[in-house]
PDB file of C-alpha atoms and ligand atoms in Angstrom:
ATOM      1  CA  MET A   1     -19.664 -13.266  -3.163  1.00  0.00           C
ATOM      2  CA  LYS A   2     -16.392 -14.961  -2.474  1.00  0.00           C
ATOM      3  CA  LYS A   3     -13.029 -12.947  -2.652  1.00  0.00           C
ATOM      4  CA  VAL A   4      -9.924 -13.684  -4.503  1.00  0.00           C
ATOM      5  CA  ALA A   5      -6.460 -13.115  -3.002  1.00  0.00           C
ATOM      6  CA  ILE A   6      -3.716 -11.931  -5.366  1.00  0.00           C
ATOM      7  CA  VAL A   7      -0.388 -12.781  -4.098  1.00  0.00           C
ATOM      8  CA  ILE A   8       2.882 -11.811  -5.565  1.00  0.00           C
ATOM      9  CA  GLY A   9       6.603 -12.793  -4.518  1.00  0.00           C
ATOM     10  CA  SER A  10       7.790  -9.230  -5.123  1.00  0.00           C
ATOM     11  CA  ASP A  11       6.499  -5.599  -5.454  1.00  0.00           C
ATOM     12  CA  SER A  12       8.510  -5.972  -8.949  1.00  0.00           C
ATOM     13  CA  ASP A  13       5.699  -8.680  -9.901  1.00  0.00           C
ATOM     14  CA  MET A  14       3.083  -5.767  -9.122  1.00  0.00           C
ATOM     15  CA  PRO A  15       2.178  -4.967 -13.195  1.00  0.00           C
ATOM     16  CA  VAL A  16       0.794  -8.666 -13.397  1.00  0.00           C
ATOM     17  CA  ALA A  17      -1.210  -8.220 -10.187  1.00  0.00           C
ATOM     18  CA  GLU A  18      -2.438  -4.923 -11.486  1.00  0.00           C
ATOM     19  CA  LYS A  19      -3.769  -7.289 -14.465  1.00  0.00           C
ATOM     20  CA  ALA A  20      -5.358  -9.653 -12.511  1.00  0.00           C
ATOM     21  CA  TYR A  21      -6.967  -6.982 -10.067  1.00  0.00           C
ATOM     22  CA  ASN A  22      -8.328  -4.883 -12.879  1.00  0.00           C
ATOM     23  CA  THR A  23     -10.073  -7.659 -14.692  1.00  0.00           C
ATOM     24  CA  LEU A  24     -11.544  -9.019 -11.334  1.00  0.00           C
ATOM     25  CA  LYS A  25     -12.861  -5.529 -10.499  1.00  0.00           C
ATOM     26  CA  GLU A  26     -14.541  -4.970 -14.130  1.00  0.00           C
ATOM     27  CA  LEU A  27     -16.429  -8.374 -13.171  1.00  0.00           C
ATOM     28  CA  ASP A  28     -17.045  -6.857  -9.454  1.00  0.00           C
ATOM     29  CA  ILE A  29     -15.370  -9.391  -7.762  1.00  0.00           C
ATOM     30  CA  PRO A  30     -13.687  -8.377  -4.798  1.00  0.00           C
ATOM     31  CA  ALA A  31      -9.882  -8.907  -4.636  1.00  0.00           C
ATOM     32  CA  THR A  32      -7.055  -8.113  -2.076  1.00  0.00           C
ATOM     33  CA  VAL A  33      -3.218  -7.817  -3.350  1.00  0.00           C
ATOM     34  CA  HIS A  34      -0.528  -9.468  -0.878  1.00  0.00           C
ATOM     35  CA  ILE A  35       3.205  -9.369  -1.159  1.00  0.00           C
ATOM     36  CA  LEU A  36       4.494 -12.575   0.375  1.00  0.00           C
ATOM     37  CA  SER A  37       7.190 -14.846  -0.852  1.00  0.00           C
ATOM     38  CA  ALA A  38       7.727 -18.426  -0.582  1.00  0.00           C
ATOM     39  CA  HIS A  39      11.342 -17.875  -0.024  1.00  0.00           C
ATOM     40  CA  ARG A  40      11.354 -14.697   2.095  1.00  0.00           C
ATOM     41  CA  THR A  41       8.219 -14.826   3.970  1.00  0.00           C
ATOM     42  CA  PRO A  42       7.546 -18.427   4.188  1.00  0.00           C
ATOM     43  CA  GLY A  43       5.658 -18.343   7.316  1.00  0.00           C
ATOM     44  CA  GLU A  44       3.238 -15.407   6.413  1.00  0.00           C
ATOM     45  CA  ALA A  45       2.799 -17.041   2.867  1.00  0.00           C
ATOM     46  CA  ARG A  46       1.717 -20.186   4.647  1.00  0.00           C
ATOM     47  CA  GLU A  47      -0.875 -18.536   7.018  1.00  0.00           C
ATOM     48  CA  LEU A  48      -2.607 -16.603   4.318  1.00  0.00           C
ATOM     49  CA  ALA A  49      -3.058 -20.000   2.334  1.00  0.00           C
ATOM     50  CA  VAL A  50      -4.299 -21.728   5.793  1.00  0.00           C
ATOM     51  CA  ASN A  51      -6.699 -19.026   7.024  1.00  0.00           C
ATOM     52  CA  ALA A  52      -7.852 -17.808   2.973  1.00  0.00           C
ATOM     53  CA  ARG A  53     -11.159 -20.346   3.350  1.00  0.00           C
ATOM     54  CA  ALA A  54     -12.091 -18.959   7.062  1.00  0.00           C
ATOM     55  CA  ASN A  55     -11.249 -15.195   5.778  1.00  0.00           C
ATOM     56  CA  GLY A  56     -13.721 -15.601   2.880  1.00  0.00           C
ATOM     57  CA  TYR A  57     -11.659 -16.197  -0.120  1.00  0.00           C
ATOM     58  CA  GLY A  58     -12.764 -18.723  -3.075  1.00  0.00           C
ATOM     59  CA  ALA A  59      -9.700 -18.714  -5.084  1.00  0.00           C
ATOM     60  CA  ILE A  60      -6.138 -17.518  -4.898  1.00  0.00           C
ATOM     61  CA  ILE A  61      -3.968 -16.514  -7.597  1.00  0.00           C
ATOM     62  CA  ALA A  62      -0.019 -16.657  -6.819  1.00  0.00           C
ATOM     63  CA  ALA A  63       2.262 -14.664  -9.173  1.00  0.00           C
ATOM     64  CA  ALA A  64       5.981 -14.800  -8.999  1.00  0.00           C
ATOM     65  CA  GLY A  65       9.322 -15.049 -10.983  1.00  0.00           C
ATOM     66  CA  MET A  66      12.679 -17.064 -11.053  1.00  0.00           C
ATOM     67  CA  ALA A  67      12.521 -20.044  -9.067  1.00  0.00           C
ATOM     68  CA  ALA A  68       8.737 -19.509  -8.659  1.00  0.00           C
ATOM     69  CA  HIS A  69       7.373 -21.625  -5.353  1.00  0.00           C
ATOM     70  CA  LEU A  70       5.139 -19.353  -4.303  1.00  0.00           C
ATOM     71  CA  ALA A  71       1.842 -21.116  -5.974  1.00  0.00           C
ATOM     72  CA  GLY A  72       3.009 -24.348  -5.011  1.00  0.00           C
ATOM     73  CA  ALA A  73       3.564 -23.483  -1.450  1.00  0.00           C
ATOM     74  CA  ILE A  74       0.283 -21.915  -1.278  1.00  0.00           C
ATOM     75  CA  ALA A  75      -1.420 -24.868  -2.849  1.00  0.00           C
ATOM     76  CA  ALA A  76       0.192 -27.137  -0.445  1.00  0.00           C
ATOM     77  CA  ASN A  77      -1.443 -25.325   2.290  1.00  0.00           C
ATOM     78  CA  THR A  78      -5.022 -24.867   1.157  1.00  0.00           C
ATOM     79  CA  THR A  79      -7.751 -26.774  -1.024  1.00  0.00           C
ATOM     80  CA  LEU A  80      -9.162 -23.691  -2.480  1.00  0.00           C
ATOM     81  CA  PRO A  81      -8.548 -23.715  -6.364  1.00  0.00           C
ATOM     82  CA  VAL A  82      -5.035 -21.774  -6.756  1.00  0.00           C
ATOM     83  CA  ILE A  83      -3.989 -20.080 -10.206  1.00  0.00           C
ATOM     84  CA  GLY A  84      -0.458 -19.655 -10.689  1.00  0.00           C
ATOM     85  CA  ILE A  85       1.099 -16.742 -13.026  1.00  0.00           C
ATOM     86  CA  PRO A  86       4.501 -17.259 -13.970  1.00  0.00           C
ATOM     87  CA  VAL A  87       6.590 -13.962 -14.199  1.00  0.00           C
ATOM     88  CA  LYS A  88       9.110 -12.592 -16.600  1.00  0.00           C
ATOM     89  CA  SER A  89      12.008 -11.686 -14.384  1.00  0.00           C
ATOM     90  CA  GLY A  90      15.866 -12.470 -14.609  1.00  0.00           C
ATOM     91  CA  ASP A  91      17.849 -13.907 -17.529  1.00  0.00           C
ATOM     92  CA  LEU A  92      15.743 -16.869 -18.282  1.00  0.00           C
ATOM     93  CA  GLY A  93      12.592 -14.993 -19.753  1.00  0.00           C
ATOM     94  CA  GLY A  94       9.966 -16.582 -17.419  1.00  0.00           C
ATOM     95  CA  MET A  95      10.464 -20.081 -18.391  1.00  0.00           C
ATOM     96  CA  ASP A  96      12.221 -20.821 -15.355  1.00  0.00           C
ATOM     97  CA  ALA A  97       8.838 -19.623 -13.358  1.00  0.00           C
ATOM     98  CA  LEU A  98       6.773 -21.115 -15.888  1.00  0.00           C
ATOM     99  CA  LEU A  99       8.239 -24.712 -15.378  1.00  0.00           C
ATOM    100  CA  SER A 100       8.636 -23.981 -11.340  1.00  0.00           C
ATOM    101  CA  THR A 101       4.815 -23.231 -11.227  1.00  0.00           C
ATOM    102  CA  VAL A 102       3.257 -25.714 -13.628  1.00  0.00           C
ATOM    103  CA  MET A 103       5.204 -29.094 -12.782  1.00  0.00           C
ATOM    104  CA  MET A 104       3.500 -29.862  -9.323  1.00  0.00           C
ATOM    105  CA  PRO A 105       3.281 -33.217  -8.334  1.00  0.00           C
ATOM    106  CA  SER A 106       0.034 -35.466  -8.161  1.00  0.00           C
ATOM    107  CA  GLY A 107      -1.954 -34.422  -5.419  1.00  0.00           C
ATOM    108  CA  ILE A 108      -1.227 -30.453  -5.023  1.00  0.00           C
ATOM    109  CA  PRO A 109      -2.704 -29.056  -8.543  1.00  0.00           C
ATOM    110  CA  VAL A 110      -2.064 -25.510  -9.437  1.00  0.00           C
ATOM    111  CA  ALA A 111      -3.441 -24.032 -12.593  1.00  0.00           C
ATOM    112  CA  THR A 112      -0.952 -22.431 -14.301  1.00  0.00           C
ATOM    113  CA  VAL A 113      -1.541 -19.722 -17.261  1.00  0.00           C
ATOM    114  CA  ALA A 114       0.858 -18.249 -19.441  1.00  0.00           C
ATOM    115  CA  ILE A 115       3.694 -16.344 -18.483  1.00  0.00           C
ATOM    116  CA  GLY A 116       2.568 -12.701 -17.384  1.00  0.00           C
ATOM    117  CA  GLY A 117      -0.864 -14.102 -17.565  1.00  0.00           C
ATOM    118  CA  GLY A 118      -2.995 -11.846 -15.372  1.00  0.00           C
ATOM    119  CA  VAL A 119      -6.005 -11.411 -17.294  1.00  0.00           C
ATOM    120  CA  ASN A 120      -6.638 -15.207 -17.894  1.00  0.00           C
ATOM    121  CA  ALA A 121      -5.729 -15.893 -14.154  1.00  0.00           C
ATOM    122  CA  ALA A 122      -8.493 -13.620 -13.072  1.00  0.00           C
ATOM    123  CA  LEU A 123     -10.757 -15.028 -15.716  1.00  0.00           C
ATOM    124  CA  LEU A 124     -10.300 -18.566 -14.589  1.00  0.00           C
ATOM    125  CA  CYS A 125     -11.305 -17.604 -11.288  1.00  0.00           C
ATOM    126  CA  ALA A 126     -14.384 -15.732 -12.352  1.00  0.00           C
ATOM    127  CA  GLN A 127     -15.256 -18.931 -14.318  1.00  0.00           C
ATOM    128  CA  ILE A 128     -15.124 -21.025 -11.402  1.00  0.00           C
ATOM    129  CA  PHE A 129     -17.184 -18.871  -9.550  1.00  0.00           C
ATOM    130  CA  ALA A 130     -19.596 -18.539 -12.306  1.00  0.00           C
ATOM    131  CA  VAL A 131     -20.346 -22.213 -12.063  1.00  0.00           C
ATOM    132  CA  THR A 132     -22.854 -21.433  -8.968  1.00  0.00           C
ATOM    133  CA  ASP A 133     -23.374 -17.463  -9.977  1.00  0.00           C
ATOM    134  CA  LYS A 134     -25.743 -16.932 -12.974  1.00  0.00           C
ATOM    135  CA  THR A 135     -24.964 -13.127 -12.814  1.00  0.00           C
ATOM    136  CA  LEU A 136     -21.297 -13.662 -13.247  1.00  0.00           C
ATOM    137  CA  GLU A 137     -22.101 -16.058 -16.263  1.00  0.00           C
ATOM    138  CA  GLU A 138     -23.916 -13.485 -17.890  1.00  0.00           C
ATOM    139  CA  LYS A 139     -20.886 -10.967 -17.007  1.00  0.00           C
ATOM    140  CA  LEU A 140     -18.727 -13.565 -18.579  1.00  0.00           C
ATOM    141  CA  ALA A 141     -20.636 -14.130 -21.665  1.00  0.00           C
ATOM    142  CA  GLN A 142     -20.892 -10.501 -22.221  1.00  0.00           C
ATOM    143  CA  LYS A 143     -17.181  -9.797 -21.875  1.00  0.00           C
ATOM    144  CA  ARG A 144     -16.573 -12.589 -24.595  1.00  0.00           C
ATOM    145  CA  ALA A 145     -19.126 -11.042 -27.038  1.00  0.00           C
ATOM    146  CA  ASP A 146     -17.366  -7.424 -26.450  1.00  0.00           C
ATOM    147  CA  ASN A 147     -14.038  -9.351 -27.028  1.00  0.00           C
ATOM    148  CA  THR A 148     -15.553 -10.961 -30.595  1.00  0.00           C
ATOM    149  CA  LYS A 149     -17.065  -7.461 -31.654  1.00  0.00           C
ATOM    150  CA  ALA A 150     -13.699  -5.961 -31.052  1.00  0.00           C
ATOM    151  CA  VAL A 151     -11.459  -8.400 -33.174  1.00  0.00           C
ATOM    152  CA  LEU A 152     -14.287  -8.465 -35.971  1.00  0.00           C
ATOM    153  CA  GLU A 153     -14.156  -4.400 -36.115  1.00  0.00           C
ATOM    154  CA  LYS A 154     -10.347  -4.851 -36.194  1.00  0.00           C
ATOM    155  CA  ASN A 155     -10.733  -7.364 -39.187  1.00  0.00           C
ATOM    156  CA  LYS A 156     -13.146  -5.025 -40.895  1.00  0.00           C
ATOM    157  CA  ALA A 157     -10.524  -2.377 -40.784  1.00  0.00           C
ATOM    158  CA  ALA A 158      -8.251  -4.384 -41.907  1.00  0.00           C
ATOM    159  CA  ALA A 159     -10.114  -5.790 -45.124  1.00  0.00           C
ATOM    160  CA  GLU A 160     -11.024  -2.034 -45.938  1.00  0.00           C
ATOM    161  CA  ARG A 161      -7.097  -1.052 -45.796  1.00  0.00           C
ATOM    162  CA  PHE A 162      -5.995  -3.991 -47.665  1.00  0.00           C
ATOM    163  CA  ASN A 163      -8.519  -6.168 -49.537  1.00  0.00           C
TER     164      ASN A 163
HETATM  165  C1  RP5 B   1      10.674 -13.923  -7.422  1.00  0.00           C
HETATM  166  O1  RP5 B   1      11.897 -13.358  -7.856  1.00  0.00           O
HETATM  167  C2  RP5 B   1       9.477 -12.703  -7.314  1.00  0.00           C
HETATM  168  O2  RP5 B   1       8.449 -13.118  -7.475  1.00  0.00           O
HETATM  169  C3  RP5 B   1       9.990 -11.789  -8.531  1.00  0.00           C
HETATM  170  O3  RP5 B   1       9.271 -12.188  -9.763  1.00  0.00           O
HETATM  171  C4  RP5 B   1      11.459 -12.237  -8.491  1.00  0.00           C
HETATM  172  C5  RP5 B   1      12.530 -11.515  -8.300  1.00  0.00           C
HETATM  173  O4  RP5 B   1      12.186 -10.559  -7.057  1.00  0.00           O
HETATM  174  P1  RP5 B   1      12.863  -9.134  -6.758  1.00  0.00           P
HETATM  175  O5  RP5 B   1      14.524  -9.550  -6.638  1.00  0.00           O
HETATM  176  O6  RP5 B   1      12.482  -8.178  -7.721  1.00  0.00           O
HETATM  177  O7  RP5 B   1      12.323  -8.670  -5.372  1.00  0.00           O
HETATM  178  O8  RP5 B   1      10.809 -14.336  -6.017  1.00  0.00           O
END
């Protein structure tokens, strides 16, 4: 199976990377984590993107905060799908990173998830891979069913308490 590269702009973004990594691991999708910045290590970030397909990656998750150009800079250097995660960091609560990540010019797409959305970034990668992977499709369906069951159990507990 193809791998997912999870790239974060700083070690301070690690909690978001862990959410994505753990979700990918639950689905048996191989993943690696890299601390590379569009601003502080632009050459290395570019190298990762340029070589990602040849190195066995099928998608890249890029998480960064503040003036978050990481996902866009990576997307500019690969045609693999790039999932951007805006990170809450600094005084603007993640709105800065959200707009910096989502507002890509035509031609260079970044699929942007919610601020701190590590789980959904991983699930989106899994859904892309599952287009051609029946086993993964079944794991995703099971995960959805498990989530549904968990919510309905909470609903039942709430009904017993309040209704
Ligand atoms: C961004 O600036 C990083 O992605 C991080 O979210 C934010 C702050 O970085 P540090 O100052 O914590 O290294 O580039």
